[in-house]
Coordinates of C-alpha atoms in Angstrom, one line a residue:
Chain A
M1 CA 135.9 -32.5 112.9
K2 CA 133.1 -33.7 114.9
Q3 CA 134.6 -37.1 114.5
S4 CA 138.0 -36.3 115.9
I5 CA 136.7 -34.7 119.0
A6 CA 134.6 -37.7 119.6
V7 CA 137.8 -39.9 119.3
A8 CA 139.8 -37.8 121.7
A9 CA 136.6 -37.7 124.1
T10 CA 136.6 -41.4 124.1
L11 CA 140.4 -41.7 124.8
A12 CA 140.0 -39.0 127.6
M13 CA 137.2 -41.5 129.0
V14 CA 139.2 -44.5 128.8
I15 CA 141.9 -42.9 130.7
G16 CA 139.4 -42.0 133.4
G17 CA 137.9 -45.5 133.0
F18 CA 141.5 -46.9 133.7
C19 CA 141.6 -45.0 136.8
S20 CA 138.4 -46.3 138.4
Q21 CA 139.4 -49.8 137.2
A22 CA 142.8 -49.6 139.2
V23 CA 140.5 -48.7 142.1
A24 CA 139.3 -52.2 142.2
K25 CA 142.5 -54.1 141.4
D26 CA 144.9 -55.5 144.0
T27 CA 148.2 -54.1 142.9
R28 CA 149.9 -57.0 144.0
S29 CA 147.9 -59.3 141.3
A30 CA 148.1 -56.6 138.7
A31 CA 152.0 -56.4 139.0
A32 CA 152.0 -60.2 138.7
V33 CA 149.9 -60.2 135.6
A34 CA 152.1 -57.6 134.1
A35 CA 155.3 -59.2 135.0
A36 CA 157.3 -61.6 133.1
P37 CA 160.2 -64.1 134.6
T38 CA 163.2 -62.3 133.5
P39 CA 164.6 -59.2 135.5
A40 CA 164.5 -57.2 132.3
A41 CA 160.8 -57.9 131.6
K42 CA 160.1 -56.7 135.3
D43 CA 161.6 -53.5 134.6
A44 CA 159.7 -53.1 131.4
A45 CA 156.5 -53.6 133.5
T46 CA 158.0 -50.8 135.8
A47 CA 158.6 -48.8 132.6
E48 CA 155.0 -49.2 131.5
F49 CA 153.8 -47.7 134.9
D50 CA 156.2 -44.9 134.5
K51 CA 154.7 -44.3 131.1
F52 CA 151.2 -44.2 132.5
R53 CA 152.1 -42.0 135.2
E54 CA 153.8 -39.4 132.8
V55 CA 150.5 -39.2 130.7
M56 CA 148.6 -38.7 133.9
E57 CA 151.1 -36.0 135.3
D58 CA 150.4 -33.9 132.4
S59 CA 146.7 -33.5 133.7
N60 CA 147.1 -34.5 137.4
P61 CA 143.8 -33.9 139.5
A62 CA 146.2 -32.5 142.2
E63 CA 145.7 -29.4 140.2
L64 CA 142.0 -29.2 141.6
F65 CA 143.4 -29.3 145.0
E66 CA 146.2 -26.5 144.3
A67 CA 143.3 -24.2 143.3
K68 CA 141.2 -25.1 146.4
G69 CA 144.3 -24.5 148.4
E70 CA 145.2 -21.1 146.8
D71 CA 141.5 -20.1 147.7
L72 CA 141.8 -21.0 151.3
W73 CA 145.2 -19.1 151.4
Q74 CA 143.8 -16.1 149.8
T75 CA 140.4 -16.0 151.8
R76 CA 139.7 -14.3 155.1
R77 CA 138.5 -17.2 157.5
G78 CA 138.3 -18.6 160.8
P79 CA 137.1 -16.9 164.0
K80 CA 139.9 -14.2 163.6
S81 CA 138.9 -13.5 160.1
A82 CA 142.5 -13.4 158.8
A83 CA 143.8 -14.4 155.3
L84 CA 146.8 -16.8 155.6
A85 CA 148.1 -14.7 152.6
D86 CA 148.2 -11.6 155.0
S87 CA 149.3 -13.3 158.3
C88 CA 151.2 -16.6 157.8
D89 CA 155.2 -16.5 157.2
L90 CA 156.3 -19.9 155.7
G91 CA 160.0 -18.9 156.1
L92 CA 160.4 -16.4 153.5
G93 CA 158.1 -13.5 154.8
I94 CA 154.4 -13.2 155.5
G95 CA 152.6 -14.3 152.5
V96 CA 155.2 -15.4 150.4
V97 CA 154.4 -18.8 148.9
K98 CA 156.9 -19.3 146.1
G99 CA 160.1 -21.4 147.0
A100 CA 158.7 -21.9 150.8
Y101 CA 158.0 -25.6 150.3
V102 CA 161.3 -26.7 149.1
Q103 CA 162.9 -24.8 152.0
M104 CA 161.0 -26.6 154.6
P105 CA 161.4 -28.0 157.4
R106 CA 162.9 -25.1 158.8
Y107 CA 163.2 -23.3 162.2
F108 CA 160.5 -20.8 163.2
A109 CA 161.3 -18.5 165.9
D110 CA 157.7 -17.4 166.6
A111 CA 156.8 -21.1 167.2
G112 CA 160.1 -22.0 168.8
K113 CA 160.2 -25.3 166.6
V114 CA 161.5 -26.7 163.5
M115 CA 158.3 -27.4 161.3
D116 CA 157.5 -29.1 158.0
A117 CA 155.1 -27.4 155.4
E118 CA 151.7 -29.0 156.9
R119 CA 152.9 -28.5 160.4
R120 CA 153.5 -24.8 159.7
I121 CA 150.4 -24.2 157.8
V122 CA 148.1 -25.8 160.6
W123 CA 149.9 -23.8 163.1
C124 CA 149.2 -20.7 161.1
M125 CA 145.5 -21.8 160.9
I126 CA 145.4 -22.0 164.5
E127 CA 147.5 -19.0 165.5
K128 CA 146.5 -16.6 163.0
Q129 CA 143.1 -17.5 161.9
G130 CA 142.0 -19.0 165.4
F131 CA 140.9 -22.6 163.9
S132 CA 140.3 -25.2 166.9
A133 CA 143.3 -27.5 166.9
E134 CA 141.1 -30.3 168.2
E135 CA 139.1 -30.0 164.8
L136 CA 141.9 -29.8 162.7
F137 CA 143.6 -32.9 164.5
R138 CA 140.5 -35.1 164.4
T139 CA 140.4 -36.0 160.9
P140 CA 144.2 -35.1 159.5
F141 CA 144.0 -37.1 156.3
A142 CA 141.9 -37.4 153.2
N143 CA 139.6 -40.2 152.3
E144 CA 137.0 -40.9 149.5
N145 CA 134.5 -38.3 150.9
F146 CA 136.6 -35.8 152.6
T147 CA 139.7 -33.5 152.1
P148 CA 141.0 -31.8 154.9
E149 CA 141.7 -28.2 154.4
P150 CA 145.5 -28.3 155.3
T151 CA 145.9 -31.1 152.8
S152 CA 144.7 -28.6 150.0
L153 CA 146.8 -25.9 151.3
V154 CA 149.9 -27.9 151.5
T155 CA 149.0 -29.0 147.8
Y156 CA 148.8 -25.1 146.9
V157 CA 152.1 -24.4 148.8
A158 CA 153.8 -27.4 147.2
G159 CA 152.7 -26.4 143.7
A160 CA 154.4 -23.1 144.1
S161 CA 157.6 -24.7 144.5
R162 CA 157.3 -26.6 141.2
N163 CA 160.8 -27.0 139.6
L164 CA 162.5 -25.4 142.1
K165 CA 165.5 -26.8 143.9
I166 CA 165.3 -28.8 147.6
A167 CA 167.2 -26.4 149.9
V168 CA 166.4 -27.4 153.5
P169 CA 168.5 -24.9 155.6
I170 CA 170.4 -27.7 157.2
D171 CA 173.2 -25.6 158.5
E172 CA 170.9 -23.7 160.8
P173 CA 171.5 -25.3 164.3
H174 CA 168.0 -26.1 165.2
V175 CA 167.4 -27.9 161.9
Q176 CA 170.9 -29.8 162.2
D177 CA 169.5 -30.9 165.4
V178 CA 166.4 -32.3 164.5
Y179 CA 167.9 -33.8 161.5
R180 CA 170.3 -36.0 163.7
L181 CA 167.2 -36.9 165.7
G182 CA 165.5 -37.8 162.5
R183 CA 168.4 -40.1 161.7
E184 CA 168.0 -41.8 164.9
V185 CA 164.3 -42.3 164.4
F186 CA 164.9 -43.9 160.9
S187 CA 166.9 -46.5 162.3
F188 CA 165.1 -47.3 165.7
R189 CA 163.9 -51.0 165.5
A190 CA 161.1 -51.9 167.8
G191 CA 157.6 -53.5 167.5
P192 CA 156.5 -57.2 167.0
Y193 CA 158.4 -57.5 163.7
D194 CA 161.6 -55.7 164.9
F195 CA 161.5 -53.3 162.0
A196 CA 163.0 -49.8 161.4
C197 CA 162.6 -47.4 158.8
A198 CA 166.1 -48.3 157.9
T199 CA 165.3 -52.3 157.7
C200 CA 163.5 -52.0 154.4
H201 CA 165.0 -48.2 153.2
G202 CA 168.4 -48.7 154.2
E203 CA 169.9 -50.6 151.5
D204 CA 170.4 -50.2 147.6
G205 CA 168.4 -51.8 144.8
K206 CA 166.0 -53.7 147.1
R207 CA 162.0 -54.7 146.5
I208 CA 159.2 -55.7 148.9
R209 CA 157.1 -57.9 146.4
M210 CA 157.2 -55.6 143.3
Q211 CA 157.7 -52.4 144.9
Q212 CA 161.1 -50.8 144.6
L213 CA 162.6 -49.6 148.0
P214 CA 164.6 -46.4 147.7
N215 CA 167.7 -46.2 150.0
L216 CA 166.6 -43.1 151.9
A217 CA 169.9 -42.7 153.6
K218 CA 171.6 -42.2 150.4
K219 CA 171.6 -38.7 148.8
E220 CA 170.9 -40.0 145.4
E221 CA 167.9 -41.9 146.3
A222 CA 166.3 -39.9 149.0
I223 CA 164.6 -37.8 146.5
R224 CA 162.3 -40.7 145.7
A225 CA 160.8 -40.2 149.0
Y226 CA 160.1 -36.4 148.4
Q227 CA 159.2 -36.3 144.8
G228 CA 155.3 -36.8 144.1
W229 CA 154.4 -35.6 147.5
P230 CA 151.6 -34.5 148.1
G231 CA 150.3 -36.7 145.8
Y232 CA 147.0 -37.6 144.1
R233 CA 146.4 -41.2 144.7
M234 CA 144.2 -42.7 141.7
T235 CA 143.3 -45.8 144.0
G236 CA 140.1 -44.1 145.7
G237 CA 141.1 -40.5 144.1
F238 CA 142.1 -38.4 146.9
M239 CA 144.9 -36.1 147.9
L240 CA 147.6 -37.2 150.5
T241 CA 150.4 -35.4 152.2
Q242 CA 153.7 -36.4 153.4
Q243 CA 152.4 -36.5 156.8
W244 CA 150.1 -39.3 155.9
R245 CA 153.0 -41.0 154.0
M246 CA 155.0 -41.0 157.2
N247 CA 151.9 -42.2 159.3
D248 CA 151.3 -45.2 156.9
C249 CA 154.8 -46.1 157.0
F250 CA 154.7 -46.5 160.8
R251 CA 151.5 -48.6 160.4
Q252 CA 153.4 -50.8 158.0
Q253 CA 156.2 -51.2 160.4
R254 CA 153.7 -52.4 163.0
F255 CA 154.3 -49.4 165.2
P256 CA 151.6 -47.5 167.0
E257 CA 150.3 -44.2 165.5
P258 CA 152.6 -41.3 165.4
R259 CA 150.6 -38.2 166.6
Y260 CA 149.6 -36.0 163.8
L261 CA 152.4 -33.0 163.2
S262 CA 154.5 -34.4 166.1
D263 CA 158.1 -34.0 166.4
T264 CA 159.0 -37.5 165.5
V265 CA 157.4 -36.9 162.1
T266 CA 158.9 -33.5 161.7
S267 CA 162.2 -35.1 162.5
L268 CA 161.8 -38.0 159.9
L269 CA 160.7 -35.4 157.3
T270 CA 163.7 -33.3 158.1
Y271 CA 166.1 -36.1 157.7
L272 CA 164.7 -37.4 154.4
T273 CA 164.2 -34.0 152.8
A274 CA 167.6 -32.6 153.8
N275 CA 169.0 -35.9 152.4
A276 CA 167.2 -35.0 149.1
N277 CA 168.7 -31.6 149.2
G278 CA 170.0 -30.0 145.6
N279 CA 167.4 -32.3 143.7
V280 CA 164.7 -30.4 141.6
Y281 CA 161.1 -30.9 143.0
K282 CA 158.5 -31.5 140.5
G283 CA 155.7 -30.3 142.4
P284 CA 152.5 -32.3 143.5
G285 CA 152.5 -35.7 142.0
I286 CA 150.3 -38.7 141.2
K287 CA 150.4 -41.9 142.8
R288 CA 148.7 -45.3 141.9
Chain B
M1 CA 127.8 -26.7 145.3
A2 CA 130.7 -28.4 143.3
D3 CA 134.2 -27.3 143.4
P4 CA 135.5 -25.4 140.1
M5 CA 136.9 -26.9 137.1
K6 CA 140.4 -26.3 136.1
I7 CA 140.3 -25.8 132.3
R8 CA 143.2 -25.4 130.0
A9 CA 142.9 -24.4 126.3
Q10 CA 146.1 -24.0 124.1
M11 CA 146.8 -23.3 120.5
K12 CA 149.0 -26.0 119.3
G13 CA 149.5 -25.3 115.7
D14 CA 146.0 -24.8 114.4
I15 CA 144.5 -27.1 116.8
C16 CA 143.3 -25.9 120.2
D17 CA 144.3 -28.5 123.1
I18 CA 141.8 -28.5 125.6
K19 CA 142.2 -30.2 128.8
I20 CA 139.4 -30.4 131.8
L21 CA 139.9 -31.4 135.5
M22 CA 136.7 -31.7 137.2
S23 CA 136.1 -32.3 140.9
H24 CA 133.3 -34.9 141.4
P25 CA 133.1 -37.9 143.5
M26 CA 131.8 -40.1 140.7
E27 CA 130.3 -42.8 142.9
T28 CA 129.4 -45.9 140.8
G29 CA 126.6 -47.0 142.8
Q30 CA 128.3 -50.3 143.4
R31 CA 130.8 -49.4 146.0
K32 CA 130.0 -50.1 149.8
D33 CA 131.0 -48.2 152.7
S34 CA 132.8 -49.3 155.8
D35 CA 129.7 -50.5 157.4
G36 CA 128.7 -52.5 154.3
K37 CA 125.9 -50.3 152.9
V38 CA 126.0 -49.4 149.2
V39 CA 127.0 -45.8 148.3
P40 CA 124.4 -44.2 146.0
A41 CA 125.5 -43.5 142.7
H42 CA 126.3 -40.0 142.0
F43 CA 128.2 -39.0 138.6
I44 CA 128.2 -36.5 135.9
Q45 CA 125.8 -37.3 133.1
S46 CA 126.5 -34.8 130.6
L47 CA 128.9 -32.5 129.7
S48 CA 129.3 -29.8 126.8
V49 CA 131.9 -27.6 125.6
D50 CA 131.3 -24.1 124.1
L51 CA 133.5 -22.1 121.9
N52 CA 132.5 -18.6 121.7
G53 CA 129.0 -19.6 122.8
K54 CA 128.8 -22.2 120.1
T55 CA 128.7 -25.9 121.3
V56 CA 131.6 -28.0 119.9
I57 CA 130.9 -31.1 121.7
S58 CA 128.2 -32.3 123.9
G59 CA 128.1 -36.0 125.2
Q60 CA 126.7 -38.3 127.8
T61 CA 129.0 -39.6 130.6
G62 CA 128.6 -42.4 133.0
T63 CA 130.0 -44.3 136.1
S64 CA 132.9 -45.9 134.3
I65 CA 134.6 -42.7 134.6
S66 CA 137.0 -42.3 137.6
R67 CA 136.6 -39.8 140.5
N68 CA 137.9 -36.3 139.7
P69 CA 138.0 -36.9 135.9
V70 CA 140.3 -35.5 133.4
F71 CA 139.0 -34.9 129.8
G72 CA 140.9 -34.0 126.8
F73 CA 139.8 -32.5 123.6
K74 CA 141.4 -31.2 120.2
V75 CA 139.3 -28.6 118.6
K76 CA 140.0 -27.1 115.0
G77 CA 139.2 -23.6 114.2
A78 CA 139.8 -21.8 117.3
K79 CA 142.3 -18.9 118.1
A80 CA 143.9 -17.4 121.0
G81 CA 141.5 -15.3 123.0
D82 CA 138.5 -17.4 122.0
K83 CA 136.3 -18.3 125.4
V84 CA 135.9 -21.8 126.2
T85 CA 132.8 -22.8 128.4
V86 CA 132.3 -26.1 130.0
N87 CA 129.2 -27.2 131.6
W88 CA 128.3 -30.6 133.4
L89 CA 125.3 -31.8 134.9
D90 CA 125.1 -34.8 137.7
N91 CA 122.5 -37.4 138.2
K92 CA 121.5 -35.5 141.2
G93 CA 120.9 -32.3 139.4
D94 CA 123.8 -30.5 140.6
K95 CA 125.6 -28.5 137.8
R96 CA 128.7 -26.5 137.1
T97 CA 129.8 -23.9 134.6
D98 CA 133.5 -22.5 134.2
E99 CA 135.2 -20.8 131.7
A100 CA 138.8 -20.5 130.2
T101 CA 140.3 -18.3 127.5
V102 CA 142.5 -19.8 124.7
S103 CA 145.9 -19.1 124.9
Chain C
M1 CA 166.6 -65.6 183.2
P2 CA 169.2 -65.1 180.2
N3 CA 167.1 -62.2 179.1
R4 CA 167.5 -60.4 182.5
F5 CA 171.5 -61.1 182.4
L6 CA 171.6 -59.7 179.0
F7 CA 169.7 -56.5 179.9
L8 CA 172.1 -55.9 182.8
L9 CA 175.1 -56.4 180.4
T10 CA 173.9 -53.9 177.8
A11 CA 172.7 -51.4 180.6
L12 CA 176.2 -51.6 181.6
L13 CA 177.6 -50.9 178.1
V14 CA 175.0 -48.1 177.7
I15 CA 176.6 -46.3 180.7
A16 CA 180.2 -47.0 179.4
G17 CA 179.5 -45.8 176.0
V18 CA 179.6 -42.1 175.9
A19 CA 179.6 -41.5 172.0
R20 CA 177.6 -38.4 171.0
A21 CA 175.4 -40.5 168.8
D22 CA 174.1 -41.7 172.0
D23 CA 172.7 -38.3 173.1
Y24 CA 170.6 -38.1 170.1
R25 CA 169.7 -41.8 170.3
L26 CA 168.5 -41.1 173.9
R27 CA 166.6 -38.1 172.8
A28 CA 165.1 -39.7 169.9
L29 CA 163.9 -42.6 172.1
M30 CA 162.3 -40.0 174.5
M31 CA 160.5 -38.0 171.7
I32 CA 159.2 -41.2 170.3
Q33 CA 157.7 -42.3 173.7
N34 CA 155.9 -39.1 173.7
D35 CA 154.8 -38.9 170.2
F36 CA 152.7 -41.9 169.6
Q37 CA 149.3 -43.0 170.5
A38 CA 147.9 -46.4 170.7
K39 CA 145.6 -47.4 167.6
G40 CA 143.7 -50.5 167.1
Q41 CA 145.9 -53.6 168.1
A42 CA 149.1 -51.5 167.9
G43 CA 149.5 -50.5 171.6
L44 CA 152.3 -48.2 173.1
D45 CA 154.0 -51.2 174.5
R46 CA 155.2 -51.9 171.0
L47 CA 157.7 -49.0 171.6
E48 CA 159.5 -50.7 174.3
T49 CA 162.3 -52.3 173.0
D50 CA 163.4 -55.6 174.3
S51 CA 167.0 -57.0 174.9
L52 CA 167.4 -57.8 171.5
Q53 CA 166.1 -54.8 169.9
H54 CA 167.8 -52.7 172.4
V55 CA 171.4 -54.2 171.4
C56 CA 171.0 -53.7 167.6
N57 CA 169.6 -50.3 168.2
K58 CA 172.6 -49.6 170.6
Y59 CA 175.2 -50.9 168.0
S60 CA 173.3 -50.1 164.8
D61 CA 172.8 -53.8 163.9
K62 CA 176.5 -54.4 164.5
P63 CA 177.2 -55.4 168.1
P64 CA 180.5 -56.6 168.9
E65 CA 181.3 -60.2 168.3
A66 CA 181.0 -61.5 172.3
L67 CA 177.8 -59.7 172.6
L68 CA 176.5 -61.1 169.3
R69 CA 177.0 -64.5 170.4
L70 CA 175.4 -64.0 173.6
V71 CA 172.6 -62.5 172.1
E72 CA 172.2 -65.1 169.4
A73 CA 172.4 -68.0 172.0
D74 CA 169.6 -66.2 174.1
Q75 CA 167.4 -66.0 171.0
L76 CA 168.0 -69.8 170.1
A77 CA 166.8 -70.5 173.7
T78 CA 163.5 -69.2 172.8
V79 CA 162.8 -71.7 170.2
K80 CA 160.1 -74.2 171.2
Y81 CA 160.0 -77.3 169.2
P82 CA 156.8 -79.2 168.6
A83 CA 156.6 -81.8 171.5
D84 CA 156.0 -84.7 168.7
G85 CA 159.2 -83.9 167.1
R86 CA 157.5 -83.5 163.9
L87 CA 158.8 -80.7 161.8
M88 CA 157.3 -81.2 158.3
G89 CA 153.8 -80.3 157.4
D90 CA 152.0 -79.7 153.9
W91 CA 153.9 -77.5 151.7
R92 CA 150.3 -76.5 150.0
E93 CA 149.5 -74.9 153.2
G94 CA 152.9 -73.2 153.4
E95 CA 152.5 -71.4 150.1
K96 CA 149.3 -69.9 151.4
I97 CA 151.1 -68.7 154.7
A98 CA 154.1 -67.4 152.6
Q99 CA 151.7 -65.4 150.3
S100 CA 149.9 -63.6 153.0
G101 CA 151.4 -60.1 154.2
R102 CA 148.5 -59.5 156.5
G103 CA 148.6 -58.9 160.3
F104 CA 149.7 -56.5 163.1
T105 CA 149.2 -53.2 161.7
W106 CA 146.6 -50.9 163.4
T107 CA 144.3 -51.6 160.6
D108 CA 144.5 -55.3 160.7
K109 CA 142.0 -57.3 162.8
P110 CA 143.9 -58.4 166.0
G111 CA 144.4 -62.4 166.6
L112 CA 145.6 -65.2 164.3
P113 CA 146.1 -66.2 161.8
V114 CA 148.7 -63.6 160.4
G115 CA 150.5 -63.9 157.1
G116 CA 154.1 -65.3 157.1
N117 CA 155.0 -62.2 154.9
C118 CA 157.6 -64.6 153.1
Y119 CA 157.2 -63.3 149.7
N120 CA 157.5 -60.0 150.5
C121 CA 161.4 -60.5 150.8
H122 CA 162.4 -63.9 149.4
E123 CA 162.0 -65.5 146.0
I124 CA 160.6 -69.2 146.9
S125 CA 158.1 -70.9 144.6
P126 CA 159.0 -70.3 140.7
K127 CA 155.3 -69.7 140.1
E128 CA 155.3 -66.4 142.1
L129 CA 156.8 -63.8 140.2
S130 CA 156.0 -61.1 142.6
F131 CA 158.5 -61.3 145.2
G132 CA 160.8 -59.1 147.4
T133 CA 164.5 -59.0 147.4
L134 CA 165.4 -57.8 151.0
G135 CA 166.2 -61.6 151.8
P136 CA 168.2 -64.0 149.9
S137 CA 166.5 -66.1 147.2
L138 CA 164.8 -69.3 148.7
R139 CA 164.6 -70.9 145.2
N140 CA 165.7 -74.8 145.2
F141 CA 166.3 -74.4 149.0
G142 CA 165.7 -77.9 149.9
R143 CA 167.5 -79.3 146.9
N144 CA 170.7 -77.3 147.7
R145 CA 170.6 -78.0 151.2
G146 CA 169.1 -81.4 151.5
N147 CA 166.0 -82.7 153.5
T148 CA 167.8 -83.7 156.4
P149 CA 166.7 -83.7 160.1
E150 CA 169.2 -81.0 160.9
M151 CA 168.2 -78.9 158.2
R152 CA 164.5 -79.2 159.2
Q153 CA 165.4 -78.2 162.7
Y154 CA 167.5 -75.1 161.3
V155 CA 164.5 -74.1 159.0
F156 CA 162.0 -74.4 161.9
S157 CA 164.4 -72.4 164.3
K158 CA 165.1 -70.0 161.6
I159 CA 161.4 -69.2 161.2
F160 CA 160.4 -69.3 164.8
N161 CA 163.2 -66.9 165.8
A162 CA 165.5 -65.8 163.0
K163 CA 167.5 -63.9 165.5
S164 CA 169.0 -67.0 166.8
F165 CA 171.4 -67.1 163.8
N166 CA 171.9 -63.5 162.9
A167 CA 171.2 -61.4 165.9
C168 CA 170.2 -58.1 163.9
S169 CA 168.7 -59.8 160.9
A170 CA 166.0 -57.8 159.2
M171 CA 163.6 -60.9 159.5
P172 CA 160.9 -60.9 162.2
R173 CA 161.0 -63.6 165.1
F174 CA 157.6 -65.2 163.9
G175 CA 157.4 -67.9 166.3
Y176 CA 158.8 -66.1 169.2
I177 CA 156.3 -63.2 168.9
G178 CA 153.5 -65.5 168.2
A179 CA 152.6 -64.5 164.9
L180 CA 152.8 -68.0 163.4
N181 CA 152.2 -71.2 165.5
E182 CA 154.0 -74.5 165.5
E183 CA 151.6 -75.9 162.8
Q184 CA 152.1 -73.1 160.6
I185 CA 155.8 -73.1 160.9
R186 CA 155.8 -76.9 159.8
H187 CA 154.0 -76.0 156.8
L188 CA 156.6 -73.3 155.9
V189 CA 159.4 -75.8 156.6
A190 CA 157.8 -78.2 154.3
L191 CA 157.6 -75.4 151.5
L192 CA 161.2 -75.1 151.7
L193 CA 162.3 -78.5 152.2
D194 CA 159.6 -81.2 150.9
P195 CA 161.1 -82.5 147.5
D196 CA 157.5 -82.2 146.0
S197 CA 157.3 -78.4 146.8
P198 CA 157.6 -76.2 143.9
V199 CA 160.5 -74.6 145.5
N200 CA 162.6 -77.8 144.7
Q201 CA 161.1 -78.3 141.2

């Protein structure tokens, strides 16, 4: 019996070890090493990675952040000493978390805005708990040494929509309006390289290097921009949200930086999420 | 103090499948920060798993293990309702104990 | 000068076109101007569209034929050919430039050299298996098209300003925006056309 335990433990450590190796590895060369010349073999390389991700999804460190987020949601905190669970309405009633994530972005009359999950949560932290906006906006995204509270909260809220269908209320006029703005943002070309989101994500079956590019304008593929977020990034080992994803897209587009929780980012998220309406969300994911 | 672990212990046939997620930076001591300074090593150096107070596994761990590591064990002779206790200790003396019940 | 003319023309077309999509386009544009901040080398000036970007945005990358020709001629006029007329460099250097995808993001160090980004979108040398498919395969480019003076000029122009031949192409205007200099473009021309380049093996 001791023997089998030891073997299992070693295996677990190998999985752990693989992650830390992935940190050091340049993804491009890793892909090149794994790839063989025929298209079929390339798909095999992708399949291998998918298999690895499947194993990791079973014990995703994102759960740690879900737990932390739940704690933050339940606890009375901030200058107003309020719990989000007693004060924050994510669209389905005060304190209701289950199913809220897959029904955002949505219109919130109290804020007069269409908001995505992260924007809403931060709004609640500021309005209901009295946290300083300046503070929250200073370091909005996680790094090796730091996880912002909204990131954990988003992960918790997202986890409470696991296996539920995405259902952005697109027929609501405010949401519809923001959706249309998002569609325009998606195809807006500018910057030194003349890039729009659509330049890389507007066609079927394309790749950048070995990275598959979903056609986000298409219903069947838009889910790929949604699934797996918020995601635990194995490279570096930290949790990232869709707000970060959009931010980093603009970086790669060679644009200046979108402001955290800005209308532009919300509009894009509205466009992308509503395009994925009807698909089942699998909960916080894992990314390489 | 470190964040709590997530422990799942489930009977699958006559084997108990234990999954443990730990929140830990697991710094190797070889990484450099943005200023080029070496980030000091900070890692879990030992861990143990107890079943109803009796240690069923204990081991030494090191810097080859990733940040926020995942451990999986299979244990014979457990049953639903048993108490699983996991302890770890890191090289800075920080430690953590968490419990779960076998389901 | 042609740029200014084009701007006037498109401005008139904007006023003439009153489709509803334009309201959203205009509102989206205003929203974007509001929502970004300069970071690193990426200043807010990057959100100001030039005449070409403006036309492509306005017509969703499909401008009417007459405008298309005007725009392309306008872009071709920006190409600066080497004074000494030499268009072929060293394909080995070209391969290095083609490999790199760095440059121009807010996390990149400002200034040159930046990468050519070529493999991001094109199959080029058979030795590099990690290539993108947004652009056409350039495998055997020289072998298929011939290493003629006309072809060298075309390739140089295409890399310098891709919009000269396809106004709303997805390919950046590497020479025009100063991402690649004359010497670097020469190396890339060689990568595609030199009979000794792996592209043509």
